[in-house]
PDB file of C-alpha atoms in Angstrom:
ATOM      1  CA  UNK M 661     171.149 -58.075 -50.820  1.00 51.00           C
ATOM      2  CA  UNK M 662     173.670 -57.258 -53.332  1.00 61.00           C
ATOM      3  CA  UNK M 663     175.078 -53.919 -53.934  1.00 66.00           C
ATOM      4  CA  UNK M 664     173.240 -52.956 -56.905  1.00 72.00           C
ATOM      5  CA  UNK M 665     170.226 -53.908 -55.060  1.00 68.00           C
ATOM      6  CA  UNK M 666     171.009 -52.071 -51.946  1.00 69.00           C
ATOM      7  CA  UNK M 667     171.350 -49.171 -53.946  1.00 78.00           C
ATOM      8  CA  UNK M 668     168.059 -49.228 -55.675  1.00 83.00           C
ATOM      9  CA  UNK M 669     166.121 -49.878 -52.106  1.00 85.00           C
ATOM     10  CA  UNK M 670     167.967 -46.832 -51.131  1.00 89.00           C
ATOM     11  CA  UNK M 671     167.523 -44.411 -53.641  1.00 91.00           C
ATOM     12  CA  UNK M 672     163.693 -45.165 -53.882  1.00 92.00           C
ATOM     13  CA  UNK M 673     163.088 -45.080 -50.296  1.00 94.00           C
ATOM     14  CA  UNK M 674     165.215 -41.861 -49.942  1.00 95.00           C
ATOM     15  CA  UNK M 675     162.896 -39.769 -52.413  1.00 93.00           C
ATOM     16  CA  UNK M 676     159.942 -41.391 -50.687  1.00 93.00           C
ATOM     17  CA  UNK M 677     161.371 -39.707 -47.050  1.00 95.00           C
ATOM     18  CA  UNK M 678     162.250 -36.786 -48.508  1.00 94.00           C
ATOM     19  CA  UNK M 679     158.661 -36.079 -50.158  1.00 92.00           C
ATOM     20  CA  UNK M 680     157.267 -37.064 -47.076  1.00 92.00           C
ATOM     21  CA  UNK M 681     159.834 -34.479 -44.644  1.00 93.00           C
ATOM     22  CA  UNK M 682     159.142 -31.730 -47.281  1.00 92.00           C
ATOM     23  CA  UNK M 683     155.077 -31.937 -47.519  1.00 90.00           C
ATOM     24  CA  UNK M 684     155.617 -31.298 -43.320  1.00 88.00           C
ATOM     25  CA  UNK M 685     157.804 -28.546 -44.121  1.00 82.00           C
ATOM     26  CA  UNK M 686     155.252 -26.124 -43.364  1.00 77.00           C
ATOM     27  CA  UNK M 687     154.551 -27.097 -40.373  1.00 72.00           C
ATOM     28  CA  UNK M 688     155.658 -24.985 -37.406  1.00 54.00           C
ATOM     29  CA  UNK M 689     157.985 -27.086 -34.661  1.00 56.00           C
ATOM     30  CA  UNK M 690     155.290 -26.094 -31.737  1.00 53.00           C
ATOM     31  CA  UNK M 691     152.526 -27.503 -34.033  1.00 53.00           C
ATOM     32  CA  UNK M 692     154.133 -30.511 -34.086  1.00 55.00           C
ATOM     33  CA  UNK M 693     154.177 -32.857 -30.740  1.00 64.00           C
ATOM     34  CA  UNK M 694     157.981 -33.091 -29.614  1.00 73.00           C
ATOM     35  CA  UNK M 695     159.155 -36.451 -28.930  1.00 84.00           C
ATOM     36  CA  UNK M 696     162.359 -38.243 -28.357  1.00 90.00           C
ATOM     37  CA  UNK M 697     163.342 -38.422 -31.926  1.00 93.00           C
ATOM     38  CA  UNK M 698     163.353 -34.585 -31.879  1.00 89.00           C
ATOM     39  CA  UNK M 699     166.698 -33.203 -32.607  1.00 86.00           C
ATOM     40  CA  UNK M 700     167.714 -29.403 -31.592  1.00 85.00           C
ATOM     41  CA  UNK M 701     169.265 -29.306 -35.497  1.00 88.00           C
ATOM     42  CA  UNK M 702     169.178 -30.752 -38.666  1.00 89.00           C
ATOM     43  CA  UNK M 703     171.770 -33.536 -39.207  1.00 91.00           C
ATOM     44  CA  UNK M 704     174.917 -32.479 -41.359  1.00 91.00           C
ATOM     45  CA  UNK M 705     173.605 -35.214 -43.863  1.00 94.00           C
ATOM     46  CA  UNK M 706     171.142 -36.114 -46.070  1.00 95.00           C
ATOM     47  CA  UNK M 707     168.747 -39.070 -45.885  1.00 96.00           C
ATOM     48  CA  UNK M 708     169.922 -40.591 -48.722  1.00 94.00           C
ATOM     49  CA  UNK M 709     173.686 -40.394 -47.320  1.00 95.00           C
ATOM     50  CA  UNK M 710     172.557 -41.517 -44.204  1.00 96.00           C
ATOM     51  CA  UNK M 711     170.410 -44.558 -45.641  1.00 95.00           C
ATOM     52  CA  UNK M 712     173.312 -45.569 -47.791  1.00 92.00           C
ATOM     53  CA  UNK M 713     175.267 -45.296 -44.798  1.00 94.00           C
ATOM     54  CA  UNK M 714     173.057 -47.433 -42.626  1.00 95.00           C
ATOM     55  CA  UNK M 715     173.245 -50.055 -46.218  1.00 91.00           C
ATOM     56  CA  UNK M 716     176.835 -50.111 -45.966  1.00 90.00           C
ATOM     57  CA  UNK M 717     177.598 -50.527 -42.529  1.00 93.00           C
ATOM     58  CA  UNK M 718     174.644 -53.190 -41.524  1.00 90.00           C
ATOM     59  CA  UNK M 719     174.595 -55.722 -44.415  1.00 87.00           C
ATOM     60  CA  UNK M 720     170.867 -56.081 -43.156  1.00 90.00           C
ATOM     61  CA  UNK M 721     168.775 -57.815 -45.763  1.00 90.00           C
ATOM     62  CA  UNK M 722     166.899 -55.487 -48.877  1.00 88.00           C
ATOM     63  CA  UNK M 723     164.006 -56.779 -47.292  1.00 91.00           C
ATOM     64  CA  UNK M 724     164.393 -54.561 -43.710  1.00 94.00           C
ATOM     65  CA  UNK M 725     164.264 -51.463 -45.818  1.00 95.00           C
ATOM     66  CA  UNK M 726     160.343 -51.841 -46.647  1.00 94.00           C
ATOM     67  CA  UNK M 727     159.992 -52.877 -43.321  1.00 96.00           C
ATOM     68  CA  UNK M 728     161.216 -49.943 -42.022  1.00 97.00           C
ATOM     69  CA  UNK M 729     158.639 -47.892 -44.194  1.00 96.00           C
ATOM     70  CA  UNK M 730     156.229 -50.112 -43.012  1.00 97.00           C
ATOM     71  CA  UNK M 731     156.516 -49.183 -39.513  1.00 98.00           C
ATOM     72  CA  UNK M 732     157.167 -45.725 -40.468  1.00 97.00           C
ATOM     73  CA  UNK M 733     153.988 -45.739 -41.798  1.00 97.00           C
ATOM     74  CA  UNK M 734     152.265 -47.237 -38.703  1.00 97.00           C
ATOM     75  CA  UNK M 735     154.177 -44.705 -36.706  1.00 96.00           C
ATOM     76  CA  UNK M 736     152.338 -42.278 -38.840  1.00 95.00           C
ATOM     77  CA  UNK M 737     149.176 -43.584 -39.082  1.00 95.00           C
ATOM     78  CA  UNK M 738     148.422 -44.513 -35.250  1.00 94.00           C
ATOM     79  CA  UNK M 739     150.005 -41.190 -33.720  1.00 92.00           C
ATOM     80  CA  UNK M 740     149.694 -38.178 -35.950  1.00 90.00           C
ATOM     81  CA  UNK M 741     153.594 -38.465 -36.069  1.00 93.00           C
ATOM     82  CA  UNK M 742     154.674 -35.306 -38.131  1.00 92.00           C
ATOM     83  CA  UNK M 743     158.091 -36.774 -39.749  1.00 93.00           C
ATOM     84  CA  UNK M 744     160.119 -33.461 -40.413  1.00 92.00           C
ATOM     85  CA  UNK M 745     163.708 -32.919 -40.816  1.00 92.00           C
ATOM     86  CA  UNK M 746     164.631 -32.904 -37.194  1.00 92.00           C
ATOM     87  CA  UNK M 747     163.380 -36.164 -36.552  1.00 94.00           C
ATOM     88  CA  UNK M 748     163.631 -38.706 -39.888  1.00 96.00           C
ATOM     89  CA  UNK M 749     167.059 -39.460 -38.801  1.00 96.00           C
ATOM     90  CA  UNK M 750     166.464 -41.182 -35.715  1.00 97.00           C
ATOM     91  CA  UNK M 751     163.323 -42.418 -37.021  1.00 97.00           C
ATOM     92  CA  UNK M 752     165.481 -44.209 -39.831  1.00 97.00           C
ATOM     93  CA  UNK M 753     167.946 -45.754 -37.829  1.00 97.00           C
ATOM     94  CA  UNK M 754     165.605 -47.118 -35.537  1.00 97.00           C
ATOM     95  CA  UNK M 755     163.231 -48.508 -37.682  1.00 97.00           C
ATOM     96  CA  UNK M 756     165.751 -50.410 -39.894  1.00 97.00           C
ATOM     97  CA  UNK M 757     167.533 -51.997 -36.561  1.00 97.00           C
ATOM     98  CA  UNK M 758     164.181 -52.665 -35.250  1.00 97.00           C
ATOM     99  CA  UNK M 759     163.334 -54.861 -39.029  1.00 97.00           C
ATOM    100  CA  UNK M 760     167.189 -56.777 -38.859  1.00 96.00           C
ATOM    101  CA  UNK M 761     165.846 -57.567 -35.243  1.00 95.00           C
ATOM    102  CA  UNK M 762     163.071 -58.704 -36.553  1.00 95.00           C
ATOM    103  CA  UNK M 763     163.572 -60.536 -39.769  1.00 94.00           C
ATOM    104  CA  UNK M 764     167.740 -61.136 -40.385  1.00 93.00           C
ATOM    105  CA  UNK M 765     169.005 -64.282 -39.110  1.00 90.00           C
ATOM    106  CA  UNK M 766     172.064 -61.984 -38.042  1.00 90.00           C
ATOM    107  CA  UNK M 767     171.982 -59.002 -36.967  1.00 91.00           C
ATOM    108  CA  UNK M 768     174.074 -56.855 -34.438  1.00 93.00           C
ATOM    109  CA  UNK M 769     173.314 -55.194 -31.464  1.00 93.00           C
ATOM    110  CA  UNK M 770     171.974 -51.851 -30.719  1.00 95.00           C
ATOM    111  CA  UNK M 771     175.879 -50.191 -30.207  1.00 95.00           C
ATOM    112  CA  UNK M 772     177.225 -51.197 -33.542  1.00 95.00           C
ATOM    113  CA  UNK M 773     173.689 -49.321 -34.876  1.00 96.00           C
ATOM    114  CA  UNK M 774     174.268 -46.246 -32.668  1.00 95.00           C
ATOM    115  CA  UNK M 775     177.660 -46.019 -33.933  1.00 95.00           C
ATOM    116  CA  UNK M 776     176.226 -46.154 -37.275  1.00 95.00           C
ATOM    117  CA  UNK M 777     173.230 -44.198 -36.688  1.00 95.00           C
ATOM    118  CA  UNK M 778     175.706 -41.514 -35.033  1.00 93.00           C
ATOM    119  CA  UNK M 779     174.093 -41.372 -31.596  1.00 94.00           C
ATOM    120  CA  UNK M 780     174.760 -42.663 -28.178  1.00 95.00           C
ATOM    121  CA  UNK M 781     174.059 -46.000 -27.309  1.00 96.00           C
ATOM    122  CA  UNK M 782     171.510 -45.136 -23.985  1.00 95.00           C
ATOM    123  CA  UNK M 783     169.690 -42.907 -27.089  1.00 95.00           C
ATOM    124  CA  UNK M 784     169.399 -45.528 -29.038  1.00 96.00           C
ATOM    125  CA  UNK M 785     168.254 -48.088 -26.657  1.00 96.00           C
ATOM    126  CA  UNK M 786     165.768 -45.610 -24.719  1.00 96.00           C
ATOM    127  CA  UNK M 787     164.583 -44.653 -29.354  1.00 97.00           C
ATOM    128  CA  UNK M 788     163.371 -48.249 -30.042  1.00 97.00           C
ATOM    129  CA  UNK M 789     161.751 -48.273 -26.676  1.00 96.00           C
ATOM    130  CA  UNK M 790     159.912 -45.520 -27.664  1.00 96.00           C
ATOM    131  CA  UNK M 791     159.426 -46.598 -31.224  1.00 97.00           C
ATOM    132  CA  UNK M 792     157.625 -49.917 -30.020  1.00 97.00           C
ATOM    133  CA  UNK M 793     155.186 -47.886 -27.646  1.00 96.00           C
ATOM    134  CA  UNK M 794     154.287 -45.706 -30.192  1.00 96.00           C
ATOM    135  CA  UNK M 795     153.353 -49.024 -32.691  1.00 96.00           C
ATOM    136  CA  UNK M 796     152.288 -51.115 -29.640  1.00 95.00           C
ATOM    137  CA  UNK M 797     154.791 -53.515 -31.027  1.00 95.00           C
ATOM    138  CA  UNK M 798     153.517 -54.063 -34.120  1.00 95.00           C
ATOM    139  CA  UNK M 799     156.148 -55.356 -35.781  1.00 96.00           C
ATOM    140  CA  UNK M 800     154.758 -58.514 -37.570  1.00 95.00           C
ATOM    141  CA  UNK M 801     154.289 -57.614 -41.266  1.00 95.00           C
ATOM    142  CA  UNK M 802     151.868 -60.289 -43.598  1.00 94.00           C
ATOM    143  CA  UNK M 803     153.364 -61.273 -46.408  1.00 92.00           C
ATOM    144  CA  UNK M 804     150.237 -59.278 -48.462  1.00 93.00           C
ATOM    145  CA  UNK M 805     151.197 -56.376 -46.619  1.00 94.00           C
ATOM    146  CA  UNK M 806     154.712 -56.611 -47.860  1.00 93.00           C
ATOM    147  CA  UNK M 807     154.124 -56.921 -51.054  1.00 91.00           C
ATOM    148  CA  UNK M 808     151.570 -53.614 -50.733  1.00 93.00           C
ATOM    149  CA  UNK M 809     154.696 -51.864 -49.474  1.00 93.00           C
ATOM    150  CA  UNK M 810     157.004 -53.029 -52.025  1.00 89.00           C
ATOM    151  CA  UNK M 811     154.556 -52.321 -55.281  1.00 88.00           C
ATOM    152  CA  UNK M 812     154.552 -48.621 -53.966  1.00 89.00           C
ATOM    153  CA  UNK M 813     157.891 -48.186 -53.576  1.00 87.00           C
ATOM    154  CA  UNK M 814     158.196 -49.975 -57.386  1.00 84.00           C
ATOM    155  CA  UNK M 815     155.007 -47.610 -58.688  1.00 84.00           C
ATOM    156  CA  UNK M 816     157.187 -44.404 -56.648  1.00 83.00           C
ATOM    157  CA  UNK M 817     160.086 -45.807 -59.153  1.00 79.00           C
ATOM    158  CA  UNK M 818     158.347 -46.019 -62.586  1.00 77.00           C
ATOM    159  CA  UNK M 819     156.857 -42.197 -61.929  1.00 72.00           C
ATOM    160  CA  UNK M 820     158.221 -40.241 -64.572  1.00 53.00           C
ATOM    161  CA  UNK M 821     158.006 -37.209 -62.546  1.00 63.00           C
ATOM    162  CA  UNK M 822     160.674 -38.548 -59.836  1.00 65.00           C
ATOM    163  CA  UNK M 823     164.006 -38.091 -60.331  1.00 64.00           C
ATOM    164  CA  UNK M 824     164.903 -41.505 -58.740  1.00 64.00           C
ATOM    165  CA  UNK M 825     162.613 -43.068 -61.672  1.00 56.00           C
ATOM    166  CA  UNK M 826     165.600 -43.141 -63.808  1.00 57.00           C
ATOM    167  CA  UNK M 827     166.309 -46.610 -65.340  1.00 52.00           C
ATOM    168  CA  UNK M 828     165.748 -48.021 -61.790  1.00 55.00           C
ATOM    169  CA  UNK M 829     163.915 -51.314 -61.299  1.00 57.00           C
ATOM    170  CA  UNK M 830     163.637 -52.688 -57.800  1.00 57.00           C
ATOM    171  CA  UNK M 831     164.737 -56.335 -56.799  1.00 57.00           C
ATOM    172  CA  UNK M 832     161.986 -59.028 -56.130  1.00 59.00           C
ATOM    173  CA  UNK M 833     162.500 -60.186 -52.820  1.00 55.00           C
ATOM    174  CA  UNK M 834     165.211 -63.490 -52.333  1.00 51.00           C
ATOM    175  CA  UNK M 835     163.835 -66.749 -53.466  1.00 45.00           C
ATOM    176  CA  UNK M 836     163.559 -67.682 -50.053  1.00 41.00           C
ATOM    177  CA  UNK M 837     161.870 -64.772 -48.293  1.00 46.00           C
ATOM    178  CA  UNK M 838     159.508 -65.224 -45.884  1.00 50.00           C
ATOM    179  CA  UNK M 839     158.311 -63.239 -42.667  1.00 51.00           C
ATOM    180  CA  UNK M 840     158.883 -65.294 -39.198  1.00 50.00           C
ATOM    181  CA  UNK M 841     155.535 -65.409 -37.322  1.00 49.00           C
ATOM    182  CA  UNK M 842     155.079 -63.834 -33.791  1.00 43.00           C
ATOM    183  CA  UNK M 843     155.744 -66.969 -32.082  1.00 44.00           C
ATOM    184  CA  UNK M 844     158.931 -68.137 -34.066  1.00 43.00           C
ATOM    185  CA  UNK M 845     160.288 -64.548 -33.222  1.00 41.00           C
ATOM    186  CA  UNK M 846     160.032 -64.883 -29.524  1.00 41.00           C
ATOM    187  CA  UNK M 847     163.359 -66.450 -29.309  1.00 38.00           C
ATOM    188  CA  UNK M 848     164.538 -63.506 -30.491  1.00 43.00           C
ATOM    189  CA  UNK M 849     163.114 -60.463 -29.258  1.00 44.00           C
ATOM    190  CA  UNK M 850     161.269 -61.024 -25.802  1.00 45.00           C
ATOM    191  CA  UNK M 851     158.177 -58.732 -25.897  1.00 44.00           C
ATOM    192  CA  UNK M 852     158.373 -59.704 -21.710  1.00 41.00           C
ATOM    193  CA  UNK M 853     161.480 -57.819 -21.457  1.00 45.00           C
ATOM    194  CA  UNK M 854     160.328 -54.825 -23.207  1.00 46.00           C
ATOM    195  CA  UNK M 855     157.538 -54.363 -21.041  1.00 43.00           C
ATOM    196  CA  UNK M 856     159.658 -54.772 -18.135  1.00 44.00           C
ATOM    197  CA  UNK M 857     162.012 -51.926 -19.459  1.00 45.00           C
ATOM    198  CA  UNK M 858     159.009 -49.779 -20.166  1.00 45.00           C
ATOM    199  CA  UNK M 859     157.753 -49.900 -16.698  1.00 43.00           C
ATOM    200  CA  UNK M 860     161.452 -48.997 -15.817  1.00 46.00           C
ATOM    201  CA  UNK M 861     161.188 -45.965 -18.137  1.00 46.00           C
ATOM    202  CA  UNK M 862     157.855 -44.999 -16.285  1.00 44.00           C
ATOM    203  CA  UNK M 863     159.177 -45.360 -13.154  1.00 44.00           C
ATOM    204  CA  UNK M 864     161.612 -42.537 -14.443  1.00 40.00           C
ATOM    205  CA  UNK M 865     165.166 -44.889 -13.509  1.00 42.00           C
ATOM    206  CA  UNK M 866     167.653 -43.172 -15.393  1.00 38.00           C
ATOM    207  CA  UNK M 867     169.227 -46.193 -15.440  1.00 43.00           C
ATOM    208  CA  UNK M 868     166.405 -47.934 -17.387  1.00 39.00           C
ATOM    209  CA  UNK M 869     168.435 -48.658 -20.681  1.00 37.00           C
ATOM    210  CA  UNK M 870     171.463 -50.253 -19.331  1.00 41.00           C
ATOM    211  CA  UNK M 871     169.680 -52.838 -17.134  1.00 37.00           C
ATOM    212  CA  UNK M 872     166.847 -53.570 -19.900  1.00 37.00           C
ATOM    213  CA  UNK M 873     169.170 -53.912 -22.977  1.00 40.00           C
ATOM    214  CA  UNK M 874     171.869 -55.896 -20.857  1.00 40.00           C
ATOM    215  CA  UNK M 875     171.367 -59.383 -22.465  1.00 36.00           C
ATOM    216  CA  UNK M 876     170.981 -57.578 -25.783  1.00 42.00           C
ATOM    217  CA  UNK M 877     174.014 -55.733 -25.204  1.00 40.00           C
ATOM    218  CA  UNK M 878     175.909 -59.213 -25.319  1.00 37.00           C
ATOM    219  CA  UNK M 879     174.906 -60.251 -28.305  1.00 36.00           C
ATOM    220  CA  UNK M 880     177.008 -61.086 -31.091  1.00 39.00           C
ATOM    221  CA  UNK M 881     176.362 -62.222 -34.802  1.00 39.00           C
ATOM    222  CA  UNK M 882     177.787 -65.522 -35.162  1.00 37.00           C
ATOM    223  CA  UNK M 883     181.797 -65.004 -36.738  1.00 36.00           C
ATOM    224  CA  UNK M 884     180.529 -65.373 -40.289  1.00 36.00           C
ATOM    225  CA  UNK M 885     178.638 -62.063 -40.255  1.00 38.00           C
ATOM    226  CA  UNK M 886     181.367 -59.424 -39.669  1.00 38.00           C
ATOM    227  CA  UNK M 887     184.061 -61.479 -42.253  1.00 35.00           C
ATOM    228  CA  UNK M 888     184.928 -58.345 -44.441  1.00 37.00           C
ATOM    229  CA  UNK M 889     187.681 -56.767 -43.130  1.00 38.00           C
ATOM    230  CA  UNK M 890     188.442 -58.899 -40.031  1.00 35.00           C
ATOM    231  CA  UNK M 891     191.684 -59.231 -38.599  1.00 36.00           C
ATOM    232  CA  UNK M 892     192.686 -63.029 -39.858  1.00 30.00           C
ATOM    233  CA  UNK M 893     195.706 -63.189 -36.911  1.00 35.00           C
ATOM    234  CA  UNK M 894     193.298 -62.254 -33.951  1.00 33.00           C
ATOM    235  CA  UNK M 895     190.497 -64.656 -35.711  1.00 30.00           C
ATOM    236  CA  UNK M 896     192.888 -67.259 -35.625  1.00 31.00           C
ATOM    237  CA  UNK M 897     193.880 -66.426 -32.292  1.00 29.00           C
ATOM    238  CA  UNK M 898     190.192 -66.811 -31.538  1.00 27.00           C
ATOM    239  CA  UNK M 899     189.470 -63.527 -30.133  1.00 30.00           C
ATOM    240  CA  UNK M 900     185.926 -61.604 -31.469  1.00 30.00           C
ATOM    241  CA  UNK M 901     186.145 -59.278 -34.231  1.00 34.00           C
ATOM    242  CA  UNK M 902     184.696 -56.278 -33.488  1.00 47.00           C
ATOM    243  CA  UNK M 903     182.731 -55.239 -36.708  1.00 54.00           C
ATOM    244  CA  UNK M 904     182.153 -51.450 -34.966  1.00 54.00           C
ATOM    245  CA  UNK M 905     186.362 -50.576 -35.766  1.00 54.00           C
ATOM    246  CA  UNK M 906     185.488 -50.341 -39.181  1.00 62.00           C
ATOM    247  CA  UNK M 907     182.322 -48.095 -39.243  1.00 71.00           C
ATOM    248  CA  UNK M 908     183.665 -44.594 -39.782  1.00 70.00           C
ATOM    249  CA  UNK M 909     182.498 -41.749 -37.118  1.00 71.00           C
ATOM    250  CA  UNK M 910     179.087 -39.823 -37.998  1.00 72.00           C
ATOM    251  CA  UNK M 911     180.626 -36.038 -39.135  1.00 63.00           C
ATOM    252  CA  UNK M 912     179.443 -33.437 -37.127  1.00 50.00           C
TER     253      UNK M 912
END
């Protein structure tokens, strides 16, 4: 995804959030069910900030960004989930780490994403727990499905009445898209070890998150990912680069 393009996703998907957060706007905070997404306030920032934000720091492919709506959606759909201002945040950040995990070749690990996301790393881990309970891990998307996704967000775009409709055209996807099927993705995200952290989380072991996400704590994109802005003298002296220095604190 280039810049231009990351933009565009951004924007679209932004005013698509924000329609969604202010049709719930209404809705009293003890009508809606309080989960762990729930914050006490709203977030210094808005979603559009705090998508471009997420854009910036990732480099996750255009591609995770309808994915992320797509499980939004199925968030939505299969619990009632009232998305309101105290909880799109978390919801966000989540749901895009949860697509890189899914479809990106490289991807990094839930800290760099709380440090992103601008929440602590047990939060984050104990979030996409919760996150794949709520869509019974339904994280496979059909290439029909995709497109679905994508020809709203495109429709959302050409509305005249939007303000994000302005001259904006989003990308196709990359020549060589395609959506890994549930088997191929096994290497990569062991459904087996989720279920054992979620009977951890049952079982009410505070320290659930540290002993679930262990092995996916020491994961590492390959050097290649984090290039801009490494430190050429401690690459050469073959020592990791740790892409998290250069991600810029969440204000509070």
């Amino acid at each position: 995804m280039n810049e231009e393009e990351g933009r565009v996703v951004v924007r679209v998907l932004a005013c698509v959030l924000d329609k969604l957060v202010a049709a719930n706007q209404h809705i009293a905070v003890s009508q809606a069910a309080v989960s762990k997404f729930q914050g006490l306030r709203e977030p210094g920032i808005c979603i559009h900030d705090y998508l471009q934000r997420i854009c910036r720091y990732s480099s996750c492919s255009m591609e995770c960004f309808v994915l992320a709506l797509v499980y939004i959606d199925r968030l939505i759909q299969r619990n009632n989930f009232v998305l309101t201002s105290l909880n799109v945040h978390r919801i966000i950040i989540t749901s895009v780490m949860l697509a890189a995990k899914f479809l990106d070749d490289q991807y990094f690990n839930n800290a760099f994403y709380a440090r992103v996301g601008g929440v602590p790393c047990a939060e984050i881990n104990a979030l996409e727990l919760e996150f794949l309970f709520l869509i019974n891990f339904s994280l496979y998307v059909t290439t029909d499905a995709y497109h679905k996704y994508l020809s709203e967000l495109e429709s959302h775009a050409r509305s005249q009445t939007c303000p994000c409709s302005r001259g904006m055209v989003l990308p196709p996807p990359s020549p060589a898209f395609g959506f890994p099927d549930a088997e191929a993705y096994g290497h990569r995200l062991d459904m087996r070890h989720y279920a054992a952290a979620g009977a951890q989380l049952a079982g009410e072991d505070p320290q659930f998150a540290e002993a679930a996400y262990a092995a996916d704590a020491k994961y590492t994109p390959p050097a290649a990912a984090p290039a801009a802005g490494a430190d050429p003298n401690n690459d050469a002296a073959g020592a990791y680069y740790d892409p998290s220095s250069q991600v810029v604190p969440m204000s509070t």
